[in-house]
Coordinates of C-alpha atoms in Angstrom, one line a residue:
M16 CA 0.0 0.0 0.0
G17 CA 2.8 2.4 1.0
A18 CA 4.8 2.0 -2.2
F19 CA 1.7 2.3 -4.4
F20 CA 0.5 5.4 -2.6
N21 CA 4.0 6.9 -2.9
F22 CA 4.1 6.2 -6.6
S23 CA 0.6 7.6 -7.1
V24 CA 1.4 10.8 -5.3
C25 CA 4.6 11.4 -7.3
L26 CA 3.0 10.4 -10.6
F27 CA 0.0 12.7 -10.1
S28 CA 2.0 15.7 -9.1
A29 CA 4.3 15.1 -12.1
I30 CA 1.4 14.6 -14.5
G31 CA -0.6 17.5 -13.3
S32 CA 2.2 20.0 -13.4
F33 CA 4.2 18.9 -16.4
L34 CA 2.1 16.9 -18.8
F35 CA 0.6 19.9 -20.5
V36 CA 0.9 23.0 -18.4
A37 CA 4.6 23.0 -17.7
I38 CA 7.8 22.7 -19.7
G39 CA 6.8 19.7 -21.8
Y40 CA 3.6 20.9 -23.5
D41 CA 4.5 24.5 -23.6
S42 CA 8.0 24.0 -25.0
G43 CA 6.7 21.5 -27.4
I44 CA 3.7 23.3 -28.7
I45 CA 5.4 26.7 -29.1
G46 CA 7.8 25.2 -31.6
S47 CA 4.9 24.1 -33.7
V48 CA 2.9 27.3 -33.3
V49 CA 5.7 29.6 -34.4
S50 CA 6.7 27.3 -37.3
Q51 CA 5.7 28.2 -40.9
E52 CA 3.3 25.2 -41.0
F53 CA 1.0 27.3 -38.7
D54 CA 0.2 29.7 -41.5
Y55 CA -2.8 31.3 -39.7
F56 CA -0.5 32.2 -36.8
Q57 CA 2.0 33.7 -39.2
R58 CA -0.7 35.8 -40.9
Y59 CA -2.3 36.9 -37.6
F60 CA 0.9 38.1 -36.2
H61 CA 2.3 39.5 -39.5
N62 CA 5.0 37.0 -40.1
P63 CA 7.2 37.7 -37.0
G64 CA 10.9 37.7 -37.6
P65 CA 13.7 36.0 -35.6
N66 CA 13.8 38.7 -33.0
I67 CA 10.0 38.6 -32.3
T68 CA 9.9 34.9 -32.4
G69 CA 12.8 34.7 -30.0
A70 CA 10.9 37.1 -27.7
I71 CA 7.8 35.0 -27.8
V72 CA 9.7 31.9 -26.9
S73 CA 12.1 33.5 -24.3
T74 CA 9.6 35.6 -22.4
F75 CA 8.1 32.4 -21.1
A76 CA 11.5 31.3 -19.8
G77 CA 12.0 34.8 -18.3
G78 CA 8.7 34.4 -16.4
C79 CA 9.9 30.9 -15.3
F80 CA 13.0 32.5 -13.8
F81 CA 11.0 34.9 -11.5
G82 CA 8.4 32.2 -10.7
A83 CA 11.2 29.8 -9.5
A84 CA 12.7 32.6 -7.5
A85 CA 9.5 33.3 -5.7
A86 CA 8.7 29.7 -5.2
G87 CA 11.5 29.1 -2.7
S88 CA 10.0 31.5 -0.1
L89 CA 6.4 30.3 -0.8
A90 CA 7.3 26.6 -0.4
T91 CA 8.8 27.4 3.0
R92 CA 6.0 29.5 4.2
I93 CA 2.8 27.9 2.9
G94 CA 4.2 24.5 2.1
R95 CA 5.0 22.5 -1.0
K96 CA 1.4 21.4 -1.6
R97 CA -0.2 24.9 -1.5
T98 CA 2.6 26.3 -3.6
I99 CA 1.8 23.8 -6.3
Q100 CA -1.9 24.7 -6.2
L101 CA -1.1 28.4 -6.5
G102 CA 1.1 27.7 -9.5
A103 CA -1.7 25.8 -11.1
L104 CA -4.1 28.8 -10.7
V105 CA -1.6 31.2 -12.2
A106 CA -1.0 28.8 -15.1
M107 CA -4.7 28.8 -15.9
L108 CA -4.6 32.6 -16.2
G109 CA -1.5 32.7 -18.4
C110 CA -2.6 29.9 -20.7
S111 CA -6.0 31.6 -21.1
L112 CA -4.3 34.9 -22.1
Q113 CA -2.2 33.1 -24.7
A114 CA -5.2 31.3 -26.3
G115 CA -7.1 34.6 -26.5
A116 CA -4.2 36.8 -27.7
R117 CA -5.1 39.7 -29.9
N118 CA -1.6 40.9 -30.7
V119 CA 2.0 40.0 -30.1
S120 CA 2.1 42.1 -26.8
Y121 CA -0.9 40.2 -25.5
L122 CA 0.7 36.9 -26.4
I123 CA 3.9 37.8 -24.7
V124 CA 2.2 38.9 -21.5
G125 CA 0.3 35.6 -21.5
R126 CA 3.5 33.6 -21.9
L127 CA 5.2 35.7 -19.1
I128 CA 2.4 34.9 -16.7
A129 CA 2.3 31.2 -17.6
G130 CA 6.1 31.3 -17.2
L131 CA 5.7 32.5 -13.6
A132 CA 3.5 29.5 -12.9
I133 CA 5.7 27.0 -14.6
G134 CA 8.9 28.3 -13.0
C135 CA 7.2 27.9 -9.6
L136 CA 6.1 24.4 -10.5
S137 CA 9.4 23.3 -12.0
M138 CA 11.1 24.2 -8.7
V139 CA 8.5 22.9 -6.2
V140 CA 7.3 19.7 -7.8
P141 CA 10.7 17.9 -7.8
L142 CA 11.2 19.2 -4.3
Y143 CA 7.9 17.8 -3.2
Q144 CA 8.6 14.4 -4.9
S145 CA 12.1 14.1 -3.3
E146 CA 10.7 14.7 0.1
I147 CA 8.1 12.0 -0.1
S148 CA 10.3 9.4 -1.8
P149 CA 12.3 6.6 0.0
P150 CA 16.0 6.8 -0.9
E151 CA 16.2 3.5 -2.8
I152 CA 13.7 4.7 -5.5
R153 CA 14.0 8.5 -5.2
G154 CA 15.7 8.7 -8.6
F155 CA 12.8 6.9 -10.2
L156 CA 10.0 8.8 -8.4
T157 CA 11.6 12.2 -8.8
G158 CA 12.7 11.3 -12.4
L159 CA 9.0 11.0 -13.2
T160 CA 9.2 14.8 -13.6
Q161 CA 11.3 14.4 -16.8
F162 CA 9.2 11.5 -18.0
M163 CA 6.1 13.7 -17.8
I164 CA 8.0 16.5 -19.5
S165 CA 8.6 14.0 -22.3
I166 CA 5.0 13.0 -22.4
G167 CA 4.1 16.7 -22.5
F168 CA 6.4 17.1 -25.6
L169 CA 4.8 14.0 -27.1
V170 CA 1.2 15.3 -26.7
A171 CA 2.2 18.8 -27.8
N172 CA 3.9 17.5 -30.9
W173 CA 0.9 15.5 -32.0
V174 CA -1.5 18.3 -31.1
G175 CA 0.6 20.5 -33.2
Y176 CA 0.6 18.0 -36.0
G177 CA -3.2 17.8 -35.9
C178 CA -3.9 21.5 -35.5
Q179 CA -1.9 22.5 -38.6
F180 CA -4.7 21.1 -40.7
I181 CA -7.3 23.4 -39.1
R182 CA -8.3 26.2 -41.3
G183 CA -8.8 29.4 -39.3
H184 CA -7.3 31.0 -36.2
A185 CA -8.5 28.0 -34.1
Q186 CA -5.4 26.4 -35.6
W187 CA -3.1 28.1 -33.0
R188 CA -5.7 29.1 -30.4
V189 CA -6.8 25.5 -29.8
A190 CA -3.2 24.3 -29.6
L191 CA -2.4 26.9 -26.9
A192 CA -5.8 26.5 -25.0
V193 CA -5.2 22.8 -24.4
Q194 CA -2.8 23.8 -21.5
I195 CA -5.7 25.0 -19.3
L196 CA -7.4 21.7 -18.5
P197 CA -4.5 20.0 -16.7
A198 CA -3.8 23.1 -14.7
A199 CA -7.4 22.9 -13.4
L200 CA -7.0 19.2 -12.7
L201 CA -3.8 19.8 -10.8
F202 CA -5.3 22.4 -8.6
L203 CA -8.3 20.2 -7.6
G204 CA -6.3 17.0 -7.4
M205 CA -3.7 18.4 -4.9
F206 CA -6.5 18.7 -2.3
I207 CA -6.4 15.0 -1.8
L208 CA -2.6 14.6 -1.7
P209 CA -0.5 14.9 1.5
Y210 CA 1.7 17.6 2.7
S211 CA 5.5 16.9 2.7
P212 CA 6.3 15.1 6.0
R213 CA 9.5 17.1 6.3
W214 CA 7.7 20.4 6.0
L215 CA 5.2 19.3 8.6
I216 CA 8.0 18.4 11.0
E217 CA 9.6 21.8 10.4
R218 CA 6.3 23.4 11.3
G219 CA 6.0 21.3 14.5
R220 CA 3.1 19.1 13.2
D221 CA 4.8 15.8 14.1
D222 CA 1.7 13.7 14.4
E223 CA 0.6 14.6 10.9
A224 CA 4.1 14.0 9.6
L225 CA 4.2 10.5 11.1
G226 CA 0.8 9.7 9.6
V227 CA 2.0 10.8 6.1
V228 CA 5.2 8.7 6.4
R229 CA 3.1 5.7 7.3
R230 CA 0.9 6.2 4.3
L231 CA 3.8 6.7 2.0
H232 CA 6.2 4.0 3.1
G233 CA 4.2 1.7 5.4
N234 CA 3.4 -2.0 5.2
A235 CA 3.1 -4.8 7.6
K236 CA 6.9 -5.6 7.5
N237 CA 8.7 -2.3 7.8
K238 CA 7.5 -0.7 11.1
E239 CA 11.1 -0.4 12.2
F240 CA 12.1 1.4 9.1
I241 CA 9.3 3.9 9.4
D242 CA 10.2 4.6 13.0
L243 CA 13.9 5.1 12.2
E244 CA 13.1 7.2 9.1
F245 CA 10.8 9.4 11.0
A246 CA 13.3 9.8 13.8
E247 CA 16.1 10.6 11.3
M248 CA 13.9 13.3 9.7
K249 CA 13.0 14.8 13.1
E250 CA 16.5 14.6 14.5
Q251 CA 18.1 16.4 11.5
I252 CA 15.5 19.1 11.2
R253 CA 15.5 19.8 14.9
Y254 CA 19.3 20.0 15.0
E255 CA 19.2 22.4 12.1
Q256 CA 16.6 24.6 13.7
E257 CA 18.6 24.7 17.0
N258 CA 22.0 25.3 15.5
Y259 CA 21.7 27.0 12.1
S260 CA 19.9 30.0 10.6
T261 CA 17.8 29.8 7.4
K262 CA 19.2 32.9 5.7
F263 CA 19.7 33.1 2.0
S264 CA 23.4 33.7 2.7
D265 CA 23.6 30.2 4.2
L266 CA 23.8 28.8 0.7
W267 CA 27.5 29.9 0.6
A268 CA 28.3 30.3 4.3
T269 CA 30.5 27.2 4.5
K270 CA 32.6 25.4 1.9
P271 CA 30.3 22.3 1.9
M272 CA 27.2 24.5 1.5
L273 CA 28.9 26.5 -1.3
R274 CA 29.7 23.2 -3.0
R275 CA 26.0 22.1 -2.8
T276 CA 24.8 25.4 -4.3
L277 CA 27.4 25.5 -7.1
T278 CA 26.8 21.8 -7.9
G279 CA 23.0 22.3 -8.0
M280 CA 23.3 25.4 -10.2
A281 CA 25.9 23.7 -12.4
I282 CA 23.7 20.7 -13.3
Q283 CA 20.9 23.0 -14.4
I284 CA 23.1 25.3 -16.4
C285 CA 24.8 22.3 -18.0
T286 CA 21.4 20.9 -18.9
Q287 CA 20.5 24.0 -20.8
F288 CA 23.9 24.0 -22.5
T289 CA 23.4 20.5 -23.9
G290 CA 21.4 22.4 -26.5
I291 CA 18.2 20.5 -25.7
N292 CA 16.0 23.6 -25.8
V293 CA 17.2 24.6 -29.3
S294 CA 15.9 21.2 -30.3
S295 CA 12.7 21.5 -28.2
Y296 CA 11.7 25.0 -29.2
F297 CA 12.9 25.1 -32.8
Q298 CA 12.8 21.4 -33.9
P299 CA 10.7 22.2 -37.0
T300 CA 13.2 24.8 -38.0
L301 CA 16.0 22.3 -37.7
Y302 CA 14.2 19.8 -40.0
A303 CA 13.5 22.6 -42.4
A304 CA 17.2 23.4 -42.6
L305 CA 17.7 19.8 -43.9
G306 CA 15.3 20.5 -46.8
L307 CA 12.2 19.0 -45.3
S308 CA 8.8 20.8 -45.5
G309 CA 5.1 20.4 -45.0
S310 CA 3.2 18.2 -42.5
K311 CA 6.1 15.8 -42.5
I312 CA 8.1 18.1 -40.2
L313 CA 5.5 18.0 -37.4
M314 CA 5.0 14.3 -37.8
I315 CA 8.7 13.6 -37.3
T316 CA 8.6 16.0 -34.3
G317 CA 5.8 13.8 -32.8
I318 CA 7.8 10.6 -33.4
N319 CA 10.8 12.1 -31.7
G320 CA 8.6 13.0 -28.7
A321 CA 7.3 9.4 -28.4
L322 CA 10.8 7.9 -28.5
G323 CA 12.0 10.4 -25.8
A324 CA 9.2 9.4 -23.5
I325 CA 9.8 5.7 -23.9
T326 CA 13.5 6.1 -23.4
T327 CA 13.1 8.2 -20.2
I328 CA 10.7 5.8 -18.5
I329 CA 12.9 2.8 -19.2
F330 CA 16.0 4.6 -17.9
I331 CA 14.5 5.9 -14.7
F332 CA 12.7 2.6 -13.9
F333 CA 15.5 0.2 -14.6
F334 CA 18.8 2.1 -14.4
L335 CA 18.9 5.4 -12.5
D336 CA 18.7 4.1 -9.0
R337 CA 21.0 1.2 -9.8
I338 CA 23.9 2.9 -11.6
G339 CA 23.7 6.3 -9.9
R340 CA 23.8 9.8 -11.2
K341 CA 27.3 10.4 -12.5
P342 CA 27.9 7.6 -15.1
P343 CA 24.8 8.5 -17.1
L344 CA 25.8 12.1 -17.2
Y345 CA 29.2 11.3 -18.7
F346 CA 27.6 8.9 -21.2
G347 CA 24.9 11.5 -22.2
A348 CA 27.2 14.4 -22.6
I349 CA 29.7 12.6 -24.8
G350 CA 26.9 11.0 -26.8
M351 CA 25.2 14.4 -27.4
A352 CA 28.6 16.0 -28.4
I353 CA 29.1 13.3 -31.0
S354 CA 25.5 13.5 -32.3
L355 CA 25.7 17.3 -32.8
A356 CA 29.1 17.0 -34.5
V357 CA 27.7 14.6 -37.0
E358 CA 24.6 16.8 -37.4
A359 CA 26.9 19.8 -38.1
A360 CA 28.8 17.9 -40.7
I361 CA 25.6 16.7 -42.5
N362 CA 24.2 20.3 -42.6
A363 CA 27.5 21.7 -43.8
K364 CA 27.8 19.2 -46.6
W365 CA 24.2 18.5 -47.7
G366 CA 21.9 20.9 -45.7
G367 CA 19.8 23.8 -46.9
V368 CA 16.1 24.5 -47.5
N369 CA 16.5 23.4 -51.1
S370 CA 18.3 20.1 -50.3
T371 CA 17.0 17.1 -52.2
N372 CA 19.6 14.6 -50.8
H373 CA 17.2 12.1 -49.1
P374 CA 19.8 9.9 -47.5
A375 CA 21.4 13.0 -45.9
Q376 CA 18.0 14.2 -44.8
T377 CA 17.3 10.9 -43.2
A378 CA 20.6 10.8 -41.4
G379 CA 20.1 14.4 -40.2
V380 CA 16.7 13.6 -38.8
A381 CA 18.1 10.4 -37.1
F382 CA 20.9 12.3 -35.3
I383 CA 18.5 15.0 -34.0
I384 CA 16.4 12.2 -32.6
I385 CA 19.4 10.3 -31.2
F386 CA 20.6 13.5 -29.5
S387 CA 17.3 14.2 -27.7
A388 CA 15.4 11.0 -27.5
L389 CA 18.3 8.8 -26.5
F390 CA 21.3 10.7 -25.0
F391 CA 19.5 13.5 -23.3
S392 CA 16.7 11.3 -22.1
V393 CA 19.2 9.0 -20.2
S394 CA 21.2 11.7 -18.7
F395 CA 20.7 15.4 -18.0
G396 CA 16.9 15.2 -18.7
P397 CA 15.8 13.3 -15.6
I398 CA 18.9 13.6 -13.5
S399 CA 18.9 17.4 -13.3
W400 CA 15.6 17.4 -11.5
V401 CA 16.6 14.6 -9.2
Y402 CA 20.0 16.0 -8.3
Q403 CA 19.1 19.6 -7.5
S404 CA 16.2 18.5 -5.2
E405 CA 18.1 16.0 -3.1
I406 CA 21.4 17.8 -2.2
F407 CA 20.3 20.5 0.2
P408 CA 19.6 20.3 4.0
M409 CA 16.0 20.9 5.0
R410 CA 16.5 24.4 6.4
V411 CA 17.5 25.7 3.0
R412 CA 16.2 23.1 0.7
A413 CA 13.4 25.2 -0.8
I414 CA 15.5 28.3 -1.4
G415 CA 18.5 26.2 -2.6
T416 CA 16.3 24.4 -5.1
S417 CA 14.8 27.8 -6.1
V418 CA 18.3 29.2 -6.9
C419 CA 19.2 26.1 -8.9
T420 CA 15.9 26.3 -10.9
C421 CA 16.5 30.0 -11.5
A422 CA 19.9 29.1 -13.0
N423 CA 18.1 26.8 -15.4
W424 CA 15.6 29.4 -16.5
A425 CA 18.2 32.2 -16.8
S426 CA 20.2 30.0 -19.1
N427 CA 17.0 29.1 -21.0
V428 CA 16.2 32.7 -21.6
L429 CA 19.7 33.3 -23.1
I430 CA 19.6 30.3 -25.3
S431 CA 16.0 30.7 -26.5
Q432 CA 16.5 34.4 -27.3
V433 CA 19.7 34.0 -29.3
S434 CA 18.9 30.6 -31.0
P435 CA 16.7 32.0 -33.9
I436 CA 19.4 34.6 -34.6
G437 CA 22.2 32.0 -34.3
M438 CA 20.6 29.5 -36.5
A439 CA 19.8 32.1 -39.2
R440 CA 23.4 33.6 -39.2
L441 CA 25.6 30.7 -38.3
Q442 CA 23.6 27.9 -39.8
Y443 CA 25.4 24.5 -39.2
R444 CA 28.1 26.2 -37.2
F445 CA 25.6 26.8 -34.4
Y446 CA 25.7 23.1 -33.7
I447 CA 29.5 23.3 -33.0
L448 CA 28.9 25.6 -30.1
F449 CA 27.0 22.8 -28.3
V450 CA 29.5 20.2 -29.2
V451 CA 32.0 22.2 -27.1
T452 CA 29.6 22.8 -24.3
N453 CA 28.7 19.1 -24.0
I454 CA 32.4 18.2 -23.7
C455 CA 32.7 20.8 -21.0
N456 CA 29.6 19.3 -19.3
A457 CA 31.3 15.9 -19.1
L458 CA 34.4 17.4 -17.6
I459 CA 32.5 19.4 -15.0
V460 CA 30.5 16.3 -13.9
F461 CA 33.7 14.1 -13.7
F462 CA 35.7 16.6 -11.6
F463 CA 33.1 18.3 -9.4
F464 CA 29.9 16.3 -8.9
P465 CA 29.6 13.8 -6.0
E466 CA 27.5 10.7 -6.3
T467 CA 24.3 10.7 -4.3
K468 CA 22.7 7.4 -5.2
G469 CA 21.0 5.5 -2.3
K470 CA 21.4 8.2 0.3
S471 CA 18.5 9.6 2.3
L472 CA 18.0 13.4 2.2
E473 CA 19.4 13.6 5.7
E474 CA 22.5 11.6 4.7
M475 CA 23.6 14.2 2.1
D476 CA 25.6 15.9 4.8
E477 CA 27.9 12.9 4.7
V478 CA 28.2 13.2 0.9
F479 CA 29.2 16.9 1.0
G480 CA 31.4 16.7 4.1
D481 CA 29.4 18.6 6.7
Q482 CA 27.9 15.8 8.8
V483 CA 27.6 16.7 12.5
I484 CA 25.2 14.1 13.9
P485 CA 24.8 10.3 13.3
H486 CA 21.9 9.1 11.3
A487 CA 19.2 6.8 12.7
L488 CA 18.9 4.7 9.5
E489 CA 22.7 3.9 9.8
T490 CA 23.0 3.4 13.6
K491 CA 19.5 1.7 13.9
Q492 CA 18.8 3.8 16.9
V493 CA 17.4 7.2 17.9
N494 CA 20.4 9.4 18.6
N495 CA 19.5 13.1 19.0
V496 CA 15.9 13.4 19.9
G497 CA 15.4 14.0 23.6
A498 CA 13.7 11.6 26.0
E499 CA 10.5 13.5 26.0
D500 CA 10.4 13.5 22.2
E501 CA 11.2 9.9 22.0
K502 CA 8.5 9.0 24.5
S503 CA 6.0 11.0 22.6
R504 CA 7.1 9.4 19.3
G505 CA 6.8 6.0 20.9
S506 CA 3.3 6.6 22.0
D507 CA 2.3 7.8 18.5
V508 CA 3.7 4.6 16.9

C-alpha cells in the first residue's frame, strides 16, 4: 500500500504540473505554433521575424526565472502542496491569455504569466517528490518529472501536427488552449494529496508528519524502518533549527554549502547548454534546414517525442537508482557531443532548405532524434531534476532548489532568445557551439559532482562533508531526539 500510494502521489504531481501545463507541453507546442506550418498564426501576427519569435519563446523562460525565485519562499511559508496549487491557478490565467491573444504584446504577456507559474512548479514539484520518496527509489520517483515532460512534448507535438490542418485561427488558439485543463485538474487533485512530511515536522506538526510517512512507506513488514526514518527526519530538522539560521546567505556560508549550491546550479546550467531547448523550441526549424517541409516536419517531431518518453521511463525505472547519477551524465554528454558534431557535418555538406539529398535528410533527422530521445533522455533530462532537489539540507532546501531552478531558466532565456538569430546567421556552425559545451559538461561532472545514489536526504551531509550528527537509519537507533520527544514518538507509533 505504501509504495503504491507513494508512486501515485509522485506520478499525479508530475502529470498535473508537467504533462501539458509545464515545460513539456508549452515548450513542445510553441515550436509548432511559431513554425511556418501554422500559417494562420503567421498571418495573424504579421510573419514575426527571428527577434520577435525569440521574444515570444524566451519571455516564457523569463517568467519561469521569476516564478522559480518566488517559489522558494512560498514553499517554505505555505508548504509545497499549497505552492503547487497556487502555481496551477496562475498557469490557468497565463494559458487563457495566450489562447485569447489579440496581438504580439498580448501573447507575450500571457507567456510571461504562464512562465511565472511553470517556473514555480518546475522548482517545487521535484522538491515535493524528493521529500516524499524513499532513498532507494528516489531517482525513479523524482525522475517521473522528466518522463512527464517527455509526455508533454509528445502530446504537444501530435496536437501541433493535428492543429496544422485546421483552417482558421483555431489552428493556433486550440493548440495553446489545451494547456488550461491539466492546470485545473492539478489544482483540484492536490487537495487529496498529502503535505510533505519534512515540511510538517519543520512546522511542529509531528503527528501529521508521522501519519504521512506511514501512508507513503508503510506496510506490515517495515514498522522499524518507518520509526527510524521518521526519527532521522526529526533529528536532522531539529538539529538544524537549533544550530543554524535559514538565511539566504547560508547557501554559501560554508565550503560544503557552497559546493552544494554551485553543484546544483551547475547541473541545471549544464542541462541547458546541452542544446536541448534549441531542439525542443525550434525542432521544426532544424528539420526545415535539412530541406524537409510540410506536414512531414511536425509528424517527425511527434515521433521524436514518443521515443523520448519511452527512453526516459525505461531509464528511470530500470537504471537510474542502480547505476547512480554520474555515469549516465558522462555517457549522455559525450553522446550528445558526437551527435551534434555529426549533425553539423551533415548540414554543412548536404543541408539547406533546397536540399534534395534524401539519405542525408534521413541521417540528419536520425541524429537529431538520437541527440534528444536517446542521450538527453538517459542523462541530464531526468537527473537534473533529481539531483538539485536532493542535495540541500531541510533548512535551505526550498531556497536552494529555487536558486538552482533560476539558474536553469536564466540559461534558458539566453539560449531561446539567441537561437533563432544564431541558426539564421551561423547555420550549421551553431551546432558546433553545443559540441563544445557538451564536452565541458562531461568534464564538470567528472571533476566536481559527488555521487548521491542511495542516500537519504538527511545523509547528504555525509556526501558533502558537513555531517555533524549520526543518522538513525545507519545506527539503527534514535540518537539526537530528547527523551521527552522519544517517549512522545513511541506513544504515537
